[in-house]
PDB file of C-alpha atoms in Angstrom:
ATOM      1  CA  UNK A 690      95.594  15.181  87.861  1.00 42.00           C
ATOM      2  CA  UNK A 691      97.284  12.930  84.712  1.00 44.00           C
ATOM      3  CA  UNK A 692      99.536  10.630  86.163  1.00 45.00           C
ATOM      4  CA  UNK A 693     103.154  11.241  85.216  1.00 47.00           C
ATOM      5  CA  UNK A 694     104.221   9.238  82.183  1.00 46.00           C
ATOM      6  CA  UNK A 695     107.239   7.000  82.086  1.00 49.00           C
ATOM      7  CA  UNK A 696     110.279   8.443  79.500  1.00 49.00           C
ATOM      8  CA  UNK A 697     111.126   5.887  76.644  1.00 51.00           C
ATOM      9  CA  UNK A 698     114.285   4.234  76.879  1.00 54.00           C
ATOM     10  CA  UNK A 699     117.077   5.358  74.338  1.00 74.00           C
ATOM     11  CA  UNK A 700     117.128   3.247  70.805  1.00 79.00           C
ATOM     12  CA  UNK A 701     120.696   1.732  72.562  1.00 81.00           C
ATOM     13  CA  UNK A 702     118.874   0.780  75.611  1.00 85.00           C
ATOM     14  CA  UNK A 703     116.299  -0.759  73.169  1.00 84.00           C
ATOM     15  CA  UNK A 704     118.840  -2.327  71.264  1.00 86.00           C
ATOM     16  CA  UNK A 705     120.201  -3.851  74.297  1.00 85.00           C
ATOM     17  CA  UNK A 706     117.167  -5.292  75.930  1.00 84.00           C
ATOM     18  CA  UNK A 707     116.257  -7.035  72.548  1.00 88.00           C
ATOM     19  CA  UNK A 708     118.594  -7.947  70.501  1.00 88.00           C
ATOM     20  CA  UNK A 709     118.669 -11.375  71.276  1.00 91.00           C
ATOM     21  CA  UNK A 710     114.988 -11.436  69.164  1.00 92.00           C
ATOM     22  CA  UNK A 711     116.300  -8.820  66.864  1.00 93.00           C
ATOM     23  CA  UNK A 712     120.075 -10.587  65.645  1.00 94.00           C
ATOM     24  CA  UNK A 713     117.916 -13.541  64.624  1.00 95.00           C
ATOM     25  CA  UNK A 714     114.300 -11.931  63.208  1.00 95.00           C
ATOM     26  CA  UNK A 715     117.525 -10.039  60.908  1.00 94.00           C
ATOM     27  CA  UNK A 716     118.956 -12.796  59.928  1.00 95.00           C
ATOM     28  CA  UNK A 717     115.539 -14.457  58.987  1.00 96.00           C
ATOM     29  CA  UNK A 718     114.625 -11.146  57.493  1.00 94.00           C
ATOM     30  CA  UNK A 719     117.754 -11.282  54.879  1.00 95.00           C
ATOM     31  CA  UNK A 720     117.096 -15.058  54.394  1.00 95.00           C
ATOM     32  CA  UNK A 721     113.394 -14.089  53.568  1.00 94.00           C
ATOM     33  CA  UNK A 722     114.136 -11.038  51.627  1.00 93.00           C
ATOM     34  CA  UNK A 723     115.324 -12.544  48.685  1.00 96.00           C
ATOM     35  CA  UNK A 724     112.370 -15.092  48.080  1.00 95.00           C
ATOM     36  CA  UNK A 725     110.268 -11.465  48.730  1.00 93.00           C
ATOM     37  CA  UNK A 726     112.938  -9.713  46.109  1.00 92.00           C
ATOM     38  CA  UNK A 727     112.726 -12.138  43.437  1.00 93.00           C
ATOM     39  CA  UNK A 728     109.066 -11.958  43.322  1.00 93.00           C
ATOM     40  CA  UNK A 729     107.876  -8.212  44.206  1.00 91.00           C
ATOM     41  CA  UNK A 730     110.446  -6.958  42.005  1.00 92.00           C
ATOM     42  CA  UNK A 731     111.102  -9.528  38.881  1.00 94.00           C
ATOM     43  CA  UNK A 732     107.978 -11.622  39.072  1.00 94.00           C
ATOM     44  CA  UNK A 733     106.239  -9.676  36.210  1.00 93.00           C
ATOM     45  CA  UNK A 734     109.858  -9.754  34.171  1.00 93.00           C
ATOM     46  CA  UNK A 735     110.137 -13.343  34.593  1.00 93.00           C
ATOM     47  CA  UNK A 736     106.686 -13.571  33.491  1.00 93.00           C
ATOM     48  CA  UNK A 737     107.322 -11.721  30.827  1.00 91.00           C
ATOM     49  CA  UNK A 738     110.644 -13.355  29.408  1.00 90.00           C
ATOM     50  CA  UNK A 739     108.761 -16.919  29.868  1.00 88.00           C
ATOM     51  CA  UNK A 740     105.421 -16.555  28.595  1.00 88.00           C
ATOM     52  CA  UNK A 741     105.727 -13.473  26.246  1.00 87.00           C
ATOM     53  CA  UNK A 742     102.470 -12.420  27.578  1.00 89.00           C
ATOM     54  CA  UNK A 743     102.553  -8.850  29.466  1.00 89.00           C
ATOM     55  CA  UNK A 744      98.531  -9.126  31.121  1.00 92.00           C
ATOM     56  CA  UNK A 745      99.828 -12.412  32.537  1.00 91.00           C
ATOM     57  CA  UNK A 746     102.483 -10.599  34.013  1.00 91.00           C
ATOM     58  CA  UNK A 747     100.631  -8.222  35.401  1.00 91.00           C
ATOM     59  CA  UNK A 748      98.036 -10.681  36.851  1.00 93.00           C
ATOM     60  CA  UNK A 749     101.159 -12.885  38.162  1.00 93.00           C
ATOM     61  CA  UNK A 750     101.884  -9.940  40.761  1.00 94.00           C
ATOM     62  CA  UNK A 751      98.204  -9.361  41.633  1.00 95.00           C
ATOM     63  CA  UNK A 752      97.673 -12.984  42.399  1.00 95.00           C
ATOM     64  CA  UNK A 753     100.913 -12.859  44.679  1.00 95.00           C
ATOM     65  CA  UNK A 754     100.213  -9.958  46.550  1.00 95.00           C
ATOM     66  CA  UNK A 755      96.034 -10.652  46.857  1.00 95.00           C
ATOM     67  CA  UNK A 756      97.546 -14.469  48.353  1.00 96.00           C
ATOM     68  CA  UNK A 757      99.782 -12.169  50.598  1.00 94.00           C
ATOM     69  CA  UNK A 758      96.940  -9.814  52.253  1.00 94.00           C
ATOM     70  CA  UNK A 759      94.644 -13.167  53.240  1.00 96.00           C
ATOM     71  CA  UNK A 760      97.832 -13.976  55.032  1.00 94.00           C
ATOM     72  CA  UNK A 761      98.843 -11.243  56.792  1.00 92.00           C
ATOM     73  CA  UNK A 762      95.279 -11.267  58.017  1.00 92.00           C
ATOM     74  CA  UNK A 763      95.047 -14.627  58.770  1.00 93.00           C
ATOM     75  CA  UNK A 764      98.673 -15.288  60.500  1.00 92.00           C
ATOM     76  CA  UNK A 765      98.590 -12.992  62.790  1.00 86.00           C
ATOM     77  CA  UNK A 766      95.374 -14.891  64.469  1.00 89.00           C
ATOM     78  CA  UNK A 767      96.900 -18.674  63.633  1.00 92.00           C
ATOM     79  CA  UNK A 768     100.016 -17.549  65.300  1.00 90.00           C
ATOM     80  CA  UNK A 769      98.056 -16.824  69.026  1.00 89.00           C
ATOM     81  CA  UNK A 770      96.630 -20.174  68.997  1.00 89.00           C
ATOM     82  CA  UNK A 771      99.541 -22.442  67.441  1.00 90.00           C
ATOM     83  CA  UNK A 772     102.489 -20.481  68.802  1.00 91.00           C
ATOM     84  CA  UNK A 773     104.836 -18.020  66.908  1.00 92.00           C
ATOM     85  CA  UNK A 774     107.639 -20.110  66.196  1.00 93.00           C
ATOM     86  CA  UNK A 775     105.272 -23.031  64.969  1.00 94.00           C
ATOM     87  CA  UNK A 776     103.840 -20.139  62.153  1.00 94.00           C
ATOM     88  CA  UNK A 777     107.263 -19.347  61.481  1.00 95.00           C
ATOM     89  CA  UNK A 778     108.278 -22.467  60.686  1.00 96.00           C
ATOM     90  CA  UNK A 779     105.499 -23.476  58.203  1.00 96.00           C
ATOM     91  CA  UNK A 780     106.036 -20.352  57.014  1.00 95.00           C
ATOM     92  CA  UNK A 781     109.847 -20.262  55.938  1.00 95.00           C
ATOM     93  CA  UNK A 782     109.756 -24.303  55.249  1.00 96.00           C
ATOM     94  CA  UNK A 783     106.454 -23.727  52.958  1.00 96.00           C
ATOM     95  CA  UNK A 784     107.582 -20.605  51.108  1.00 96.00           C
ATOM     96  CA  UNK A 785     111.082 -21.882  49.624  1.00 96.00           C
ATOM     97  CA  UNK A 786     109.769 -25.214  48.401  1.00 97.00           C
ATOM     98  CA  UNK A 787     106.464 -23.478  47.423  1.00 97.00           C
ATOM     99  CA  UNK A 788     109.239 -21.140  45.014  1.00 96.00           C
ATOM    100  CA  UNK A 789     110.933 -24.056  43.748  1.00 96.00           C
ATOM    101  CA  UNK A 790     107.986 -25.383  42.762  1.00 96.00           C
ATOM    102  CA  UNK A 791     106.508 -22.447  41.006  1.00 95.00           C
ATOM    103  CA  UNK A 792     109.820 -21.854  39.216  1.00 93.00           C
ATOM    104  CA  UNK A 793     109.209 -25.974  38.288  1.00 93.00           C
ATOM    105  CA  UNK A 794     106.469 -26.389  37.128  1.00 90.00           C
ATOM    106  CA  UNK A 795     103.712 -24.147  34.709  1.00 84.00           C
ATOM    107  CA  UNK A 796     100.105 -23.651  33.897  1.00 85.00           C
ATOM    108  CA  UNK A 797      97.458 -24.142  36.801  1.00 89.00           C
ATOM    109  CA  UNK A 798      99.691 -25.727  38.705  1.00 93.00           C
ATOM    110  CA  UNK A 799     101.988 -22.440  38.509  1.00 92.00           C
ATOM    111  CA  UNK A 800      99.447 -20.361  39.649  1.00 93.00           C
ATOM    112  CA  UNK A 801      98.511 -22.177  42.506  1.00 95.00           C
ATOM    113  CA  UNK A 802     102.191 -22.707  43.781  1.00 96.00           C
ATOM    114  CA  UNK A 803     102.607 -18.893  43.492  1.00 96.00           C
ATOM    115  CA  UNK A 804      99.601 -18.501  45.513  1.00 96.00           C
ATOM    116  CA  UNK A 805     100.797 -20.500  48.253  1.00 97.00           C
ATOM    117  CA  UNK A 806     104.319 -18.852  47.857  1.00 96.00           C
ATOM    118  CA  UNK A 807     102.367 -15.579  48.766  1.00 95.00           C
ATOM    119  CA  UNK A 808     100.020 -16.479  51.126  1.00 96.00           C
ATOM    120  CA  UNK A 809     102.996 -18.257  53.407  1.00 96.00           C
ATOM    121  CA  UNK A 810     106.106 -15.767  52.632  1.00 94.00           C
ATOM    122  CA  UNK A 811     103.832 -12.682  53.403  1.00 92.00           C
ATOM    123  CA  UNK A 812     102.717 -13.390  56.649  1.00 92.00           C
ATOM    124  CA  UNK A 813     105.615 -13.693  58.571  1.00 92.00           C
ATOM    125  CA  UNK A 814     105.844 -10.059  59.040  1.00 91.00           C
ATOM    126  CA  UNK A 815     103.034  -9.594  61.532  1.00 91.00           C
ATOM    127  CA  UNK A 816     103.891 -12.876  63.519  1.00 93.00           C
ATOM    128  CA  UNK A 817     107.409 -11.230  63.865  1.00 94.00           C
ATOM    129  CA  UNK A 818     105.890  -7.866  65.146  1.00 92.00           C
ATOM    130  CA  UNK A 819     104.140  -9.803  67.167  1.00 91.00           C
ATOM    131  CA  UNK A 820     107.348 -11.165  69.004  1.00 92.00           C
ATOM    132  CA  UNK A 821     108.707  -7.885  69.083  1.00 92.00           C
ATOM    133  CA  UNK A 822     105.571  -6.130  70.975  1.00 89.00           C
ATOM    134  CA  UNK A 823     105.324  -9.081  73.544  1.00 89.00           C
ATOM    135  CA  UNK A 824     108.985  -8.839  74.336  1.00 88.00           C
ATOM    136  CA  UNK A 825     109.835  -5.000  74.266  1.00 84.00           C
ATOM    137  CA  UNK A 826     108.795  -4.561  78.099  1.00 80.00           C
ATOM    138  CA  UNK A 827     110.351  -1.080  78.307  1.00 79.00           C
ATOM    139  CA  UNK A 828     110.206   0.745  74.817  1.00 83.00           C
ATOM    140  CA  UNK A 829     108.174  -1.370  72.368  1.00 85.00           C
ATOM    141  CA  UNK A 830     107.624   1.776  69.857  1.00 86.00           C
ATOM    142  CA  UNK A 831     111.033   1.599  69.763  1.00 88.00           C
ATOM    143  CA  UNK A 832     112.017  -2.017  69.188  1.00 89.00           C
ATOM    144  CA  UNK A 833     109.435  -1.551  66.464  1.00 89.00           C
ATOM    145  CA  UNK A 834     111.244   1.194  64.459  1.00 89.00           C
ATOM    146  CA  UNK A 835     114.431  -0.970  65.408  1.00 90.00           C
ATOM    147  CA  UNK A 836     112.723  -4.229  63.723  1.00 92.00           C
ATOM    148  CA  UNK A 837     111.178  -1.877  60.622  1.00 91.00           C
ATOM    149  CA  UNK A 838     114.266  -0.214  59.994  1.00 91.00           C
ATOM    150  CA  UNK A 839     116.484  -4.029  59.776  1.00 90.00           C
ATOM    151  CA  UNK A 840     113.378  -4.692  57.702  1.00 90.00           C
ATOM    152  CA  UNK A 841     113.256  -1.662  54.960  1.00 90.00           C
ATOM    153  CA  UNK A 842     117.547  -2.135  54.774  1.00 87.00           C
ATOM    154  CA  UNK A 843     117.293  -5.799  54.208  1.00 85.00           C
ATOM    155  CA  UNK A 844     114.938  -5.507  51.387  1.00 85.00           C
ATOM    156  CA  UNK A 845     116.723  -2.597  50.059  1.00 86.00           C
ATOM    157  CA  UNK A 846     120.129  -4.435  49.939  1.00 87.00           C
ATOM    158  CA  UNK A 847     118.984  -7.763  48.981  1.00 93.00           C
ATOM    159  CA  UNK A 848     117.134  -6.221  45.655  1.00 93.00           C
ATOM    160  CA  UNK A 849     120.856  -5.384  44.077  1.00 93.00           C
ATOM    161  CA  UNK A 850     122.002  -8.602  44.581  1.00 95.00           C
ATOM    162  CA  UNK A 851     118.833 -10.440  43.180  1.00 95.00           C
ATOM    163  CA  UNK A 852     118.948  -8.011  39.831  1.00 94.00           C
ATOM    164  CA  UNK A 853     122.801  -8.806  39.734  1.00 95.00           C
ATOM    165  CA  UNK A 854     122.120 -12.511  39.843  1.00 96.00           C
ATOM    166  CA  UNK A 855     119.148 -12.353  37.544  1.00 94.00           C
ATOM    167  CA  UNK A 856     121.419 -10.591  34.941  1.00 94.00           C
ATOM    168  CA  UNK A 857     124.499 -13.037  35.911  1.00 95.00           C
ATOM    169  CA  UNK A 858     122.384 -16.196  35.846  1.00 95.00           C
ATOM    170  CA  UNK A 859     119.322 -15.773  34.725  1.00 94.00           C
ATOM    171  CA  UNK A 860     115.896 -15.332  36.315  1.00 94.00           C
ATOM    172  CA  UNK A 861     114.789 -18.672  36.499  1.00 94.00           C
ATOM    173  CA  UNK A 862     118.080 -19.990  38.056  1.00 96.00           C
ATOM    174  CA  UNK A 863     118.123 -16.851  40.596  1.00 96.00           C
ATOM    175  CA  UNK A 864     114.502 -18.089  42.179  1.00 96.00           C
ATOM    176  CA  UNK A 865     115.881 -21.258  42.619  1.00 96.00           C
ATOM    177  CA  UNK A 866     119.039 -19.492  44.382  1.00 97.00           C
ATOM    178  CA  UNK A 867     116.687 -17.645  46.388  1.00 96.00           C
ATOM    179  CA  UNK A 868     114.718 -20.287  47.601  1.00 96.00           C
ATOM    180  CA  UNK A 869     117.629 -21.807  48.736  1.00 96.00           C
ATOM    181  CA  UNK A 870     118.755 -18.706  50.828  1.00 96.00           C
ATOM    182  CA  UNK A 871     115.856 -18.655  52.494  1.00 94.00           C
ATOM    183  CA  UNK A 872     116.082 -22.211  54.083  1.00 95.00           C
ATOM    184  CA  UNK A 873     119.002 -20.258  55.444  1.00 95.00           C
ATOM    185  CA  UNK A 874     116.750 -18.295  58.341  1.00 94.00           C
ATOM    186  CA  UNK A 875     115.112 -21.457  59.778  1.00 95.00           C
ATOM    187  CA  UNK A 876     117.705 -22.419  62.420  1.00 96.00           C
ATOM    188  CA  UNK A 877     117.382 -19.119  63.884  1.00 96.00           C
ATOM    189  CA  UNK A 878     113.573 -19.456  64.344  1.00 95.00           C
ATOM    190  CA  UNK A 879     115.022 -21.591  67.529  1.00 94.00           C
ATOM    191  CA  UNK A 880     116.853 -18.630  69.116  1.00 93.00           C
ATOM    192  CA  UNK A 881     113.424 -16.911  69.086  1.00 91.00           C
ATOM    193  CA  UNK A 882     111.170 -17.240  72.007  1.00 83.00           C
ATOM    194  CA  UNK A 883     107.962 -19.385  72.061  1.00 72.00           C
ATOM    195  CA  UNK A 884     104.553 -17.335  72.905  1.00 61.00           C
ATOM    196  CA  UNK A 885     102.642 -19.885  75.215  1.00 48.00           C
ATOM    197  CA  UNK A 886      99.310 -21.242  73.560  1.00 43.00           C
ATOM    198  CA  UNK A 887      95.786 -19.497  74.265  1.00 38.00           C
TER     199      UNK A 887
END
């Protein structure tokens, strides 16, 4: 005889038990989501407008997103042994200055900093569903779709207002905007709750 499953708690419920890891993994998601905006969606335009050359464009957003698998491989693993706010932190510290700096500077040296721009902004995302599956002790399908739904509306909103800015300011001045905004999200890596080391 099956043993009589548990019902899932209501999305409010949910909402309730975790929301004080959801209010600030939001507000680092916005904060992140434009340094993710300016680059998954204008990268190969700024490219473009700066170098003339579309293959370079092309191989701009390969490069970025190839830098962004090895990390969400890798950060997931890091994040057990150093702790999840520690990954977060190199994470959102390295990725705005590693943006500045591709934005900066050109040639090799571009192509490196975009690598590293990847590589860290990229793999926050499963060090964050980490925190959410470790903390949902009632409904953690749930909290996921909670924490993937914040995610998918961030990005959607935040697009707008990078393509406004780009045409308002320019593209160049809007990656340096955006890597501002997303020193915005590290305070709230403190709110978060600290997964004890291996």
């Amino acid at each position: 005889v099956g043993s009589k499953s548990s019902p899932q708690a209501p999305v409010r419920e949910t909402w309730r038990e975790m929301r004080r890891i959801l209010i600030p993994l939001a507000v680092i998601l916005v904060a992140r989501g434009f340094m993710h905006a300016s680059l998954a969606s204008f990268l190969p335009t700024f490219i473009k407008a700066e170098t003339g050359n579309l293959w370079l464009a092309g191989f701009a957003l390969t490069a970025y997103e190839f830098s962004g698998v090895i990390g969400v491989m890798t950060s997931g693993s890091i994040s057990d042994y150093l702790g999840r706010r520690k990954v977060l932190m190199i994470s959102l510290v390295g990725a705005p200055v590693f943006l500045f700096l591709f934005t900066w500077t050109g040639g090799w040296m571009r192509v490196a900093t975009l690598l590293f721009t990847g590589f860290l902004l990229l793999s926050t995302t499963p060090v964050m569903l980490a925190m959410i599956q470790e903390n949902a002790k009632t409904s953690p399908a749930a909290a996921n779709g909670i924490f993937m739904m914040i995610s998918f509306m961030a990005r959607s909103a935040v697009v707008v207002i990078v393509g406004w800015w780009g045409d308002l300011f320019g593209l160049r001045e809007t990656y340096f905007i955006c890597a501002a905004v997303g020193l915005v999200g590290i305070p709230f890596i403190f709110f978060l709750p600290e997964r004890k080391n291996l």
